[in-house]
Amino acid sequence: MTTDRVAKIGLVSISDRASGGVYADLGIPALRDWLGAALKSPFTVETRLVPDEQPQIERALVEIVDVAGCDLVLTTGGTGPAPRDVTPEATLAIAHKVMPGFGEQMRQVSLRFVPTAILSRQVGVIRGRALVLNLPGQPKAIRETLEGVRESDGRISVAGIFAAVPYCIDLIGGPYIETNDAVCKAFRPKSAQRPPTP
């Protein structure tokens, strides 16, 4: 059952160099910008910037869900095959349920752009009443993964993962989230739809 409260979204960027101040983090600004364009519903944001260390990633995810009370957590970075890429391991370690469809669809979207998408290990999980999703590290790939593959006429030919996110949050007891259809049209069965907010 959904609630009418404002959604709280956690953004967690995982990078040794960005967290160490070597360069500016690009993941959190890219996620903020995309959410600002894609969501019609009001929301607040909690952010964390952590190095590629599994215990620190786990602590950040637990804190942002259990203490900060986020309904949705989007991570960026650390999902490849390199030795220090441990975001999926940390995410699975704090999970109560695994949602394999999210990772499968992320790779389907990315394979339309690069053959190395098969090297990505992104996962989606539920912890308590929060959905936690691992996204790629690059802003362009973040947008593509969330929105999907657009043809030259603007039509979506491969659905992005965010189309399923609002209904998933409904099902786990979170707030009702509406999207801007021009950016990302959320899918809900008719029985779960409310009249759109003007």
mmCIF file of N, CA and C in Angstrom, residues 3 72 77 91-92 98 104 112 123 128 131 133 142-143 156 158 163-164 170 174 182:
data_model
loop_
_atom_site.group_PDB
_atom_site.id
_atom_site.type_symbol
_atom_site.label_atom_id
_atom_site.label_comp_id
_atom_site.label_asym_id
_atom_site.label_seq_id
_atom_site.Cartn_x
_atom_site.Cartn_y
_atom_site.Cartn_z
ATOM 1 N N THR A 3 1.838 5.371 0.282
ATOM 2 C CA THR A 3 1.537 6.459 1.209
ATOM 3 C C THR A 3 1.581 7.775 0.429
ATOM 4 N N LEU A 72 14.034 4.989 -1.900
ATOM 5 C CA LEU A 72 14.757 4.556 -3.089
ATOM 6 C C LEU A 72 16.199 4.980 -2.920
ATOM 7 N N GLY A 77 28.664 3.659 -9.708
ATOM 8 C CA GLY A 77 30.079 3.280 -9.673
ATOM 9 C C GLY A 77 30.336 1.967 -8.962
ATOM 10 N N THR A 91 25.925 -4.394 -1.813
ATOM 11 C CA THR A 91 24.474 -4.269 -1.946
ATOM 12 C C THR A 91 23.781 -5.587 -1.589
ATOM 13 N N LEU A 92 24.313 -6.686 -2.095
ATOM 14 C CA LEU A 92 23.722 -7.994 -1.777
ATOM 15 C C LEU A 92 23.857 -8.318 -0.288
ATOM 16 N N VAL A 98 16.327 -10.022 -3.299
ATOM 17 C CA VAL A 98 17.031 -9.677 -4.530
ATOM 18 C C VAL A 98 16.005 -9.523 -5.649
ATOM 19 N N GLU A 104 19.244 -7.350 -14.990
ATOM 20 C CA GLU A 104 19.091 -7.913 -16.338
ATOM 21 C C GLU A 104 18.717 -6.824 -17.343
ATOM 22 N N ARG A 112 22.853 -2.162 -26.062
ATOM 23 C CA ARG A 112 22.516 -1.454 -27.298
ATOM 24 C C ARG A 112 23.564 -0.403 -27.650
ATOM 25 N N VAL A 123 23.097 -4.782 -9.590
ATOM 26 C CA VAL A 123 22.017 -5.546 -8.985
ATOM 27 C C VAL A 123 20.955 -4.603 -8.440
ATOM 28 N N GLY A 128 14.216 -3.768 3.745
ATOM 29 C CA GLY A 128 13.063 -3.211 4.450
ATOM 30 C C GLY A 128 12.032 -2.722 3.460
ATOM 31 N N LEU A 131 13.966 0.327 -2.053
ATOM 32 C CA LEU A 131 14.527 -0.290 -3.240
ATOM 33 C C LEU A 131 15.915 0.294 -3.459
ATOM 34 N N LEU A 133 19.222 0.266 -6.029
ATOM 35 C CA LEU A 133 19.629 -0.078 -7.381
ATOM 36 C C LEU A 133 21.044 0.404 -7.664
ATOM 37 N N ILE A 142 24.174 6.469 -16.983
ATOM 38 C CA ILE A 142 23.143 6.569 -15.945
ATOM 39 C C ILE A 142 21.809 6.932 -16.597
ATOM 40 N N ARG A 143 21.819 7.975 -17.430
ATOM 41 C CA ARG A 143 20.588 8.419 -18.086
ATOM 42 C C ARG A 143 20.002 7.331 -18.976
ATOM 43 N N ILE A 156 10.706 5.066 -27.249
ATOM 44 C CA ILE A 156 11.546 4.159 -26.458
ATOM 45 C C ILE A 156 11.455 2.766 -27.067
ATOM 46 N N VAL A 158 13.794 0.189 -26.102
ATOM 47 C CA VAL A 158 14.148 -0.727 -25.013
ATOM 48 C C VAL A 158 13.886 0.026 -23.715
ATOM 49 N N ALA A 163 11.006 2.942 -15.396
ATOM 50 C CA ALA A 163 9.581 2.759 -15.678
ATOM 51 C C ALA A 163 8.919 1.825 -14.665
ATOM 52 N N ALA A 164 9.699 0.903 -14.091
ATOM 53 C CA ALA A 164 9.165 -0.062 -13.118
ATOM 54 C C ALA A 164 9.363 0.366 -11.667
ATOM 55 N N ASP A 170 5.476 1.352 -4.713
ATOM 56 C CA ASP A 170 4.096 1.163 -4.243
ATOM 57 C C ASP A 170 3.969 -0.169 -3.497
ATOM 58 N N GLY A 174 5.902 2.232 -0.086
ATOM 59 C CA GLY A 174 6.471 3.575 -0.153
ATOM 60 C C GLY A 174 5.494 4.599 -0.703
ATOM 61 N N ALA A 182 7.361 12.680 -20.597
ATOM 62 C CA ALA A 182 8.271 13.036 -21.684
ATOM 63 C C ALA A 182 9.680 12.519 -21.427
#
